[in-house]
């Protein structure tokens, strides 16, 4: 039997009613190993205005580079209580902030290894289907050999790499249009 | 056999691309708000890696068994026509998606959301919050009890009204199966004027977002029922049995 996937539709302006119960701003519970980091930024529309009715979801491996998912068959440790999921609604200024640990490297296509990254889904009113992007880490030598970053035109790669803002705080913005428009992926 | 060999090397089967016309575009001028919020650069086509072939796993511990009844969240019962909404979550291969989280939210029977930005001049219902969630069972089935949501005006264009709808959010087994959609009601005269509904180019794909009146699940003397089956992205090949 072959079916077609149902069509996506926007979360609309009242997304919080259905989705806020699962808001998760601290992705790594106390006890999770790894380098702690806060990531903050803004979701900006084509006029540079913050999107106040948006939502960011994060999916990531733990610091060993292991996903808490049955299809990750790597012989690396899972950590109890580490789901790897974050859900962060934007505030009135379109800002979002979450804390986590830097993930370890996970395999890429073929024999490649990916640089540490977070997978991001972006939802908002005025968007009929969510967008997929990634957050990479600054000062990370493996970024140069990351199989997905390599597919991105060099001039746009910086949009996927968070910047140092303060000690253990990174800044990463989602720019929907214009100069510095964030790279979004089609998988 | 080649597919099996591929899985042996540790490569998991990929998810199929969406069928043309079955998904909305990011830029859809009739839905005015898309114009400042759609990417203007082409998306970067990328291979599906372990990062996208996995996704968050939720369990029955994340929800309460009563979270699927939107009529029992307050002291009294909400005003409106009681409905049962149920269906199956399947993948494109027709296989059930078991034990996956389903989140819903909707307006009350007068078309009003209890949200600070909803200024529609229609009454709030102190007995209705409009949010629920559940997990699909081993056969991918889910069931909600709610009240039929009302239609409501919005400011997209002159005299714009949203058809009655329930928002659905689903995860499925991977980051790539994540989906948010809306369920509509059969015979709603507003559908043909609704930019969101019409943002899906393929007429058949659009119509699949309309629930079906469901005699079988009506509860005599108590509630009417609607059936809404949801299909998530499916894989090119079945993963190797372990």
Short mmCIF file of N, CA, C and O in Angstrom, two decimals, chain A residues 4 58 60 75 89 122 126 134 137 151 171-172 177 180 187:
data_model
loop_
_atom_site.label_atom_id
_atom_site.label_comp_id
_atom_site.label_asym_id
_atom_site.label_seq_id
_atom_site.Cartn_x
_atom_site.Cartn_y
_atom_site.Cartn_z
N UNK A 4 0.12 9.04 0.33
CA UNK A 4 0.89 10.27 0.33
C UNK A 4 0.78 10.93 1.70
O UNK A 4 -0.29 10.93 2.30
N UNK A 58 14.32 21.70 19.13
CA UNK A 58 15.70 21.24 19.02
C UNK A 58 15.72 19.72 19.15
O UNK A 58 14.98 19.16 19.97
N UNK A 60 18.88 16.74 19.45
CA UNK A 60 20.33 16.61 19.50
C UNK A 60 20.78 15.32 20.15
O UNK A 60 20.04 14.69 20.91
N UNK A 75 27.75 2.08 19.46
CA UNK A 75 28.12 1.59 20.81
C UNK A 75 28.67 2.76 21.63
O UNK A 75 29.86 2.88 21.84
N UNK A 89 9.19 28.47 22.86
CA UNK A 89 8.41 29.49 22.16
C UNK A 89 9.17 30.82 22.16
O UNK A 89 9.92 31.11 23.11
N UNK A 122 11.59 25.05 12.90
CA UNK A 122 11.07 26.39 13.19
C UNK A 122 9.60 26.46 12.75
O UNK A 122 9.28 26.18 11.59
N UNK A 126 2.02 32.28 9.83
CA UNK A 126 2.54 32.82 8.58
C UNK A 126 3.52 31.88 7.90
O UNK A 126 4.17 32.25 6.93
N UNK A 134 20.07 24.04 11.20
CA UNK A 134 21.00 23.45 12.17
C UNK A 134 21.77 24.54 12.88
O UNK A 134 21.99 25.61 12.32
N UNK A 137 28.74 24.86 16.16
CA UNK A 137 29.43 25.54 17.26
C UNK A 137 30.67 26.28 16.77
O UNK A 137 31.35 25.83 15.85
N UNK A 151 27.94 21.50 1.80
CA UNK A 151 26.94 21.68 0.73
C UNK A 151 26.42 23.12 0.68
O UNK A 151 25.71 23.50 -0.26
N UNK A 171 25.27 33.01 20.69
CA UNK A 171 24.16 33.68 20.03
C UNK A 171 23.94 33.07 18.66
O UNK A 171 24.88 32.83 17.90
N UNK A 172 22.72 32.79 18.38
CA UNK A 172 22.35 32.25 17.05
C UNK A 172 20.97 32.77 16.69
O UNK A 172 20.01 32.54 17.40
N UNK A 177 14.59 36.32 6.04
CA UNK A 177 14.76 36.91 4.70
C UNK A 177 15.90 37.90 4.69
O UNK A 177 16.26 38.46 5.73
N UNK A 180 22.03 38.01 5.26
CA UNK A 180 22.22 37.06 6.37
C UNK A 180 21.04 36.11 6.56
O UNK A 180 20.83 35.58 7.65
N UNK A 187 15.39 18.06 3.27
CA UNK A 187 15.88 16.67 3.37
C UNK A 187 15.00 15.73 2.58
O UNK A 187 14.20 15.06 3.04
#
